[in-house]
XYZ file of C-alpha atoms in Angstrom:
494
model
C 129.860 122.800 94.654
C 127.719 119.748 96.141
C 126.258 117.225 94.945
C 123.436 115.127 95.956
C 122.050 111.136 94.674
C 118.578 110.218 94.895
C 116.945 106.800 95.217
C 113.510 106.052 93.612
C 112.516 102.555 94.852
C 109.142 101.488 92.529
C 107.321 99.012 91.857
C 107.924 98.238 88.076
C 112.229 99.992 88.229
C 114.494 101.476 90.213
C 115.403 105.183 89.498
C 118.708 106.640 90.581
C 119.156 110.465 90.569
C 122.466 112.697 90.492
C 121.278 116.699 91.204
C 124.268 119.517 91.963
C 123.066 122.083 95.060
C 121.184 124.484 92.751
C 119.018 121.967 91.655
C 120.032 120.922 88.483
C 119.728 116.770 87.379
C 123.087 116.171 86.236
C 122.180 112.222 85.253
C 119.578 109.900 85.923
C 120.114 106.416 85.776
C 116.671 103.201 85.204
C 116.362 99.796 85.590
C 113.423 97.933 85.463
C 111.950 94.489 86.923
C 108.743 92.649 87.290
C 106.281 91.722 90.007
C 106.203 88.037 91.109
C 102.799 86.556 90.662
C 103.000 83.259 91.193
C 98.572 83.277 92.421
C 96.386 86.161 90.803
C 96.158 87.349 94.535
C 99.965 87.607 94.757
C 101.840 89.951 94.363
C 105.841 89.779 95.054
C 109.251 91.032 94.321
C 112.611 89.680 95.332
C 114.168 92.606 97.376
C 117.775 91.092 96.497
C 117.081 91.815 92.626
C 115.966 95.460 93.383
C 119.331 95.146 94.904
C 121.683 94.556 92.309
C 118.900 96.959 90.170
C 120.006 99.559 92.571
C 124.185 99.634 92.651
C 123.543 98.589 88.803
C 121.981 102.807 88.568
C 124.192 103.517 90.727
C 127.096 102.273 89.711
C 126.335 103.887 86.246
C 125.825 107.207 87.416
C 129.141 107.035 89.260
C 131.134 105.782 85.820
C 129.438 108.494 83.764
C 129.924 111.980 85.736
C 133.315 111.101 87.807
C 133.911 114.148 88.974
C 130.420 114.916 90.197
C 129.972 111.817 91.738
C 133.611 112.212 93.664
C 131.437 115.574 95.432
C 128.240 113.443 96.715
C 127.289 114.451 100.302
C 124.288 112.843 100.740
C 122.505 110.458 99.554
C 118.145 109.908 100.296
C 115.468 107.119 99.213
C 112.137 106.713 97.769
C 110.018 104.252 97.425
C 107.190 101.914 96.738
C 105.245 102.134 100.293
C 102.718 99.603 102.599
C 104.862 96.481 101.423
C 105.865 93.061 104.429
C 110.374 93.257 104.460
C 111.441 90.842 106.227
C 114.295 90.615 107.796
C 116.005 87.390 110.357
C 118.122 87.328 112.698
C 121.203 86.986 110.424
C 120.167 90.324 108.691
C 119.489 87.568 105.324
C 115.681 87.658 103.985
C 113.156 85.666 105.150
C 111.640 85.593 101.722
C 110.292 87.482 99.221
C 108.720 90.862 100.026
C 104.868 91.044 100.011
C 104.508 94.366 98.390
C 101.302 96.754 98.261
C 99.929 95.787 94.728
C 98.851 91.908 96.993
C 95.378 90.998 97.232
C 95.582 87.560 99.890
C 95.144 89.464 103.108
C 91.728 89.871 102.983
C 90.884 87.438 105.729
C 93.399 88.626 108.054
C 91.983 91.980 108.005
C 88.914 90.811 109.542
C 90.790 88.792 111.696
C 92.489 92.269 113.099
C 89.381 93.789 113.559
C 87.891 91.323 115.144
C 90.571 91.182 117.114
C 91.553 94.760 117.893
C 87.858 96.427 117.336
C 87.572 97.808 113.989
C 86.711 101.125 115.723
C 89.689 101.257 117.336
C 92.215 99.943 115.180
C 90.733 103.024 112.665
C 91.172 105.570 115.628
C 94.353 105.438 115.479
C 96.006 104.130 112.357
C 93.576 107.260 111.075
C 92.864 104.618 108.047
C 90.757 101.657 106.964
C 92.779 98.293 106.254
C 93.989 97.434 102.810
C 95.245 94.431 101.633
C 99.394 94.887 101.088
C 99.597 96.988 104.135
C 103.042 95.645 105.831
C 100.019 94.313 108.855
C 97.662 92.833 106.931
C 100.652 90.731 105.355
C 102.646 90.103 108.647
C 99.455 88.630 109.808
C 99.105 86.744 106.734
C 102.316 85.243 107.103
C 102.063 84.902 110.807
C 98.761 82.278 109.818
C 99.633 80.737 107.065
C 103.854 80.727 106.832
C 104.587 80.756 110.414
C 108.516 78.465 110.609
C 109.148 82.404 108.364
C 107.178 84.559 110.810
C 109.124 82.692 113.965
C 112.442 83.175 111.668
C 111.834 86.943 111.791
C 113.888 89.732 113.820
C 112.940 92.900 111.360
C 109.858 94.345 109.727
C 110.821 96.781 107.757
C 109.619 98.527 104.112
C 111.040 97.423 100.609
C 113.511 101.256 100.229
C 114.586 100.250 104.065
C 115.973 97.260 102.674
C 118.383 99.187 99.949
C 119.717 101.074 102.514
C 120.759 98.797 105.481
C 122.372 97.083 102.671
C 124.205 100.745 101.896
C 124.875 101.898 105.300
C 124.558 98.638 107.324
C 121.830 99.637 109.866
C 118.079 98.192 110.216
C 114.960 101.723 110.786
C 112.301 103.143 109.368
C 110.793 106.759 108.424
C 107.002 108.208 109.473
C 106.131 108.127 106.190
C 107.075 105.056 105.503
C 106.095 103.274 108.547
C 102.206 105.261 109.193
C 101.718 103.361 105.303
C 101.838 100.075 107.158
C 98.520 100.976 109.237
C 100.247 99.384 112.725
C 100.914 102.518 113.354
C 100.009 105.903 116.029
C 99.976 108.881 113.128
C 98.673 111.476 114.880
C 101.770 110.350 117.857
C 104.365 109.527 115.209
C 105.271 105.850 116.698
C 104.467 102.591 116.424
C 101.135 101.097 117.317
C 102.317 99.528 120.835
C 98.363 99.003 122.380
C 97.870 97.429 119.007
C 100.742 95.553 118.082
C 100.452 93.904 121.682
C 96.455 92.379 121.261
C 97.490 91.176 117.925
C 100.777 89.559 119.849
C 102.823 90.690 117.548
C 106.019 90.748 119.100
C 107.157 94.466 120.023
C 110.765 93.664 118.779
C 110.347 93.179 115.400
C 109.432 96.684 114.617
C 112.616 99.413 113.829
C 113.332 102.278 115.881
C 111.371 105.450 113.432
C 113.209 108.564 112.736
C 111.903 111.373 110.036
C 112.588 111.206 106.464
C 116.187 114.270 106.663
C 117.375 112.495 109.580
C 120.588 110.891 109.114
C 120.947 106.493 108.950
C 124.260 106.158 108.094
C 126.609 106.370 105.730
C 128.172 104.717 103.136
C 129.908 101.549 104.028
C 133.322 99.581 103.010
C 130.883 97.327 101.056
C 128.219 99.391 99.181
C 131.300 101.404 97.954
C 132.992 98.752 96.723
C 129.810 97.532 94.538
C 129.323 100.934 93.313
C 132.385 102.759 93.785
C 130.766 105.713 95.857
C 132.901 107.084 98.259
C 133.377 105.581 101.829
C 131.621 107.521 104.583
C 128.364 109.700 102.762
C 125.416 110.531 104.826
C 122.904 108.845 104.388
C 119.493 109.945 105.291
C 116.265 107.773 106.137
C 113.911 108.830 102.901
C 110.554 108.389 102.349
C 107.770 107.010 100.241
C 106.957 108.055 97.270
C 103.946 109.690 97.102
C 105.905 111.786 99.901
C 108.890 112.743 97.950
C 107.276 113.550 95.181
C 105.023 115.615 96.926
C 108.438 116.875 97.820
C 109.758 117.267 94.731
C 107.294 118.887 92.966
C 107.127 121.792 96.590
C 104.057 120.335 98.430
C 105.398 120.989 101.785
C 102.656 123.246 102.611
C 99.101 123.343 102.677
C 97.023 124.806 99.612
C 98.358 122.281 96.346
C 97.156 119.304 95.275
C 99.458 117.049 93.954
C 98.031 114.567 91.152
C 100.616 111.842 90.541
C 100.016 109.238 87.502
C 102.290 106.426 88.012
C 102.382 102.850 88.274
C 98.914 103.332 90.750
C 98.084 106.924 91.131
C 97.384 108.817 94.029
C 95.777 112.558 95.205
C 97.706 113.798 98.405
C 98.448 117.541 99.972
C 100.832 118.447 103.360
C 99.079 119.263 105.954
C 100.172 120.531 109.379
C 97.266 118.589 111.085
C 96.413 114.658 110.771
C 92.936 115.371 108.846
C 91.692 112.159 107.439
C 87.864 110.661 106.618
C 85.851 109.393 108.889
C 84.153 107.566 106.813
C 87.847 105.993 106.543
C 87.978 106.283 102.525
C 90.818 108.023 101.809
C 95.144 107.271 103.274
C 95.783 109.691 105.896
C 100.565 108.851 106.558
C 102.813 111.951 108.345
C 104.588 113.252 105.737
C 108.505 114.114 106.024
C 108.588 116.007 109.051
C 107.583 116.352 111.753
C 104.616 119.323 111.789
C 103.175 117.423 108.329
C 101.318 115.316 107.626
C 99.474 113.606 104.759
C 96.431 113.503 102.907
C 96.450 111.091 100.028
C 93.035 109.196 97.436
C 95.205 105.830 96.424
C 94.426 104.123 92.956
C 95.372 101.320 92.457
C 95.350 100.975 88.404
C 96.692 103.642 86.966
C 99.685 103.492 84.526
C 99.288 99.970 84.997
C 96.321 99.587 83.108
C 97.364 101.056 80.105
C 100.727 98.957 80.215
C 97.746 96.085 80.353
C 95.996 97.502 77.890
C 98.821 98.398 75.544
C 100.788 94.792 75.984
C 97.704 92.008 76.729
C 95.224 92.999 74.552
C 95.909 95.900 71.762
C 99.880 94.613 70.699
C 100.703 98.128 69.863
C 104.945 99.283 70.242
C 104.821 102.228 72.590
C 102.874 104.729 74.844
C 103.524 107.933 72.555
C 101.798 105.506 69.874
C 98.932 105.251 71.795
C 98.282 108.419 73.221
C 98.585 109.534 69.547
C 95.707 106.987 68.531
C 93.593 108.535 71.447
C 93.879 112.278 69.801
C 92.138 111.620 67.246
C 88.947 110.495 69.617
C 86.594 113.375 70.801
C 86.382 113.792 74.471
C 84.145 111.425 76.209
C 85.332 108.106 74.170
C 81.830 108.446 71.977
C 80.272 107.079 75.269
C 83.044 104.146 76.268
C 83.994 104.254 80.072
C 86.327 102.526 82.143
C 85.566 101.691 85.342
C 89.932 100.986 85.677
C 90.161 98.262 88.798
C 91.792 95.873 87.280
C 93.721 95.137 90.316
C 90.845 95.935 93.145
C 90.553 99.138 94.640
C 91.357 101.472 97.663
C 90.020 105.323 97.228
C 86.969 105.458 97.782
C 85.934 101.178 98.115
C 88.837 99.610 99.750
C 87.496 96.382 97.510
C 90.441 93.787 96.106
C 87.506 92.208 95.198
C 86.749 95.284 92.043
C 87.030 94.971 88.453
C 87.529 96.396 85.625
C 84.741 97.569 83.062
C 84.214 98.537 79.804
C 80.952 100.322 80.041
C 79.339 101.104 75.949
C 81.381 99.637 73.744
C 79.381 99.381 70.343
C 80.020 98.294 67.289
C 81.374 101.619 65.771
C 84.382 102.084 68.476
C 88.049 101.315 67.724
C 90.750 100.932 69.352
C 91.361 104.369 69.440
C 87.922 104.538 71.619
C 89.704 101.893 74.501
C 93.134 103.997 74.854
C 91.394 107.255 75.565
C 88.571 105.681 77.567
C 91.257 103.974 80.189
C 92.937 107.270 79.803
C 90.051 108.913 81.318
C 89.675 106.444 83.264
C 92.211 107.324 85.204
C 91.495 110.808 85.857
C 88.117 109.869 87.293
C 89.470 108.087 89.571
C 91.342 111.340 90.508
C 88.530 113.118 90.470
C 86.624 110.903 93.148
C 89.321 112.189 95.466
C 89.271 114.912 94.343
C 85.637 115.198 95.636
C 86.592 113.526 98.991
C 88.714 116.289 100.033
C 86.375 119.097 99.121
C 83.319 117.357 101.293
C 85.786 117.610 104.124
C 86.291 121.691 103.686
C 89.369 120.959 101.244
C 90.508 124.484 99.796
C 93.450 124.528 96.983
C 94.295 126.987 94.598
C 96.586 124.282 92.331
C 97.647 121.281 90.823
C 100.800 120.090 90.624
C 100.572 116.673 87.378
C 103.644 114.419 88.258
C 104.733 110.615 87.179
C 103.575 109.666 83.817
C 100.300 111.880 83.794
C 102.896 114.833 83.763
C 104.901 113.919 80.821
C 102.052 113.907 77.626
C 99.722 116.630 76.433
C 96.559 115.079 76.179
C 97.421 113.357 79.925
C 97.458 117.146 81.179
C 94.616 117.953 79.695
C 92.157 115.455 80.182
C 93.317 116.938 83.957
C 92.341 120.267 83.617
C 89.004 119.064 81.898
C 88.320 116.739 84.460
C 89.376 118.223 87.788
C 88.388 121.975 86.916
C 91.317 123.435 87.410
C 94.631 124.606 86.016
C 97.183 122.284 85.937
C 100.841 122.735 86.594
C 104.058 120.873 85.976
C 107.404 120.741 87.374
C 110.568 121.102 85.086
C 111.831 118.458 86.700
C 110.597 114.742 85.795
C 111.516 112.791 88.313
C 109.409 114.466 91.111
C 110.700 111.155 93.637
C 114.179 111.082 93.116
C 114.785 115.092 93.020
C 112.545 114.546 96.616
C 114.861 111.899 97.415
C 118.252 114.379 96.723
C 117.063 117.234 98.018
C 116.299 115.127 101.233
C 119.899 114.049 101.586
C 120.616 117.368 100.497
C 119.193 118.946 104.173
C 120.382 115.829 105.973
C 124.290 116.494 105.048
C 123.221 120.288 106.011
C 123.367 121.961 102.748
C 119.722 123.493 104.004
C 118.323 124.566 107.321
C 114.159 122.518 106.176
C 112.957 121.588 103.519
C 110.440 125.424 103.017
C 113.823 126.779 102.276
C 115.299 123.935 100.644
C 111.672 123.194 98.903
C 112.385 127.123 97.615
C 115.414 127.845 95.932
C 115.075 124.089 94.112
C 111.855 123.364 93.042
C 110.546 125.321 89.569
C 107.728 125.096 87.569
C 107.294 125.014 84.294
C 105.735 128.021 82.610
C 103.546 126.631 80.417
C 99.753 126.228 82.728
C 97.176 124.198 81.291
C 93.321 125.246 81.860
C 90.280 123.285 81.528
C 88.652 123.649 78.053
C 85.278 123.990 79.081
C 83.689 122.477 76.397
C 85.281 119.016 77.038
C 84.384 119.641 80.687
C 80.572 118.692 79.510
C 81.323 116.189 78.349
C 83.336 115.121 81.015
C 80.498 115.740 83.783
C 78.131 112.975 81.666
C 80.585 110.967 81.646
C 82.011 110.907 85.486
C 77.934 110.609 86.595
C 78.395 106.790 84.771
C 81.753 106.178 85.959
C 80.621 106.874 89.680
C 77.144 105.073 89.269
C 79.447 101.579 87.860
C 80.655 100.033 90.803
C 77.119 100.402 92.850
C 75.726 98.957 90.618
C 77.929 95.701 89.649
C 80.069 95.085 93.355
C 78.269 92.489 94.189
C 78.277 90.967 90.434
C 82.915 91.497 91.507
C 82.450 89.337 94.589
C 81.231 86.070 92.378
């Protein structure tokens, strides 16, 4: 039997997963790390630390499963999207990566629009620019760190740097490239006309490939550092939201994914580049030539619970928090949480947006804060679903993914707030599984994603259905939730 390695280069950790050719997970390994915040609006990471963490997880799997690791036939990646990694002519990093959560480039976004024309720009990339996107951060570097800008040989995304360290080849894939928002999403190529208008050197943008294409093989140095065999085929991989879709078998229209990780998303796969003409959502290339993703992105998911646990309540675990939240009825007895702790992307694209607990009284306790935080996260996802409905998108089920798929309370909230049956995957690490599936396709184990997903992806028998009594409370709370931003947007900018 052949085996495949999926590596998920996330925001808070790297996870590596070893899977056999029948879809069984042999083992996983995970190493965490932090975001570097030298200033309030900054969000950076040292890619060398992420590479060290990646090596540790792979080495751990190789040592624990030596027989299976000796039969690894392919490796691929899932990665945090949007962020800017700059590599010099010597192949070394120029500075820390500026990742998706960064908020420093608001003025640079306006400058980009002034140069290119806002309508022209958005009509090409099919997205509004956001802080933390590769091109926004690159323009900031050009304006504020010209000495670093002059050193750039290539700009890539976080997972691309990890792949480069493993095989020595520079490049990126269509999904990540389109998420950098300097990409012609319909044509699946860099937006060369916009690049020229912005006076960016064309040669710094690397070759783009589909996620399943082979990028190279494990080189000697990587083999020595990890215990992997030299010569294993390595695929380009893709953005984490796309790979979670693959891990959930979403490679056709009709199914949506609700992912709650550090951030959270509603997404689906479509055979044409659908986009919202108000540009409240994101449209990116998916993992193969005839597939695109429509996504509503929300910047505060599990990070809001982590903040509440560590910074406010000083509690010991998420399990303790959710157990306490379950003692409070649906609707948190009037408390509504606006989860914009890191600004927000969908539907407002406002880096200045802030978090709010609304409706607090003397009767409310920490249990109400926890439950309302969870509900606020799901309400945020509901706003994306409403946009999808406005676009005429039909779906017959929603698959919960990430941390939102692992707790009974979060699953029940999603069923009630979305008014839809919620399915969950038998596997827990969908992004890693999607990467491993991509590796198997690159290695020739399967002919395409449809064949691979039909064989390897399986849902649990348990389906969570809506509680119509709870829905009444949630509809009232959701109406308040939708009003909170508009009534406070001007105050957020003070």
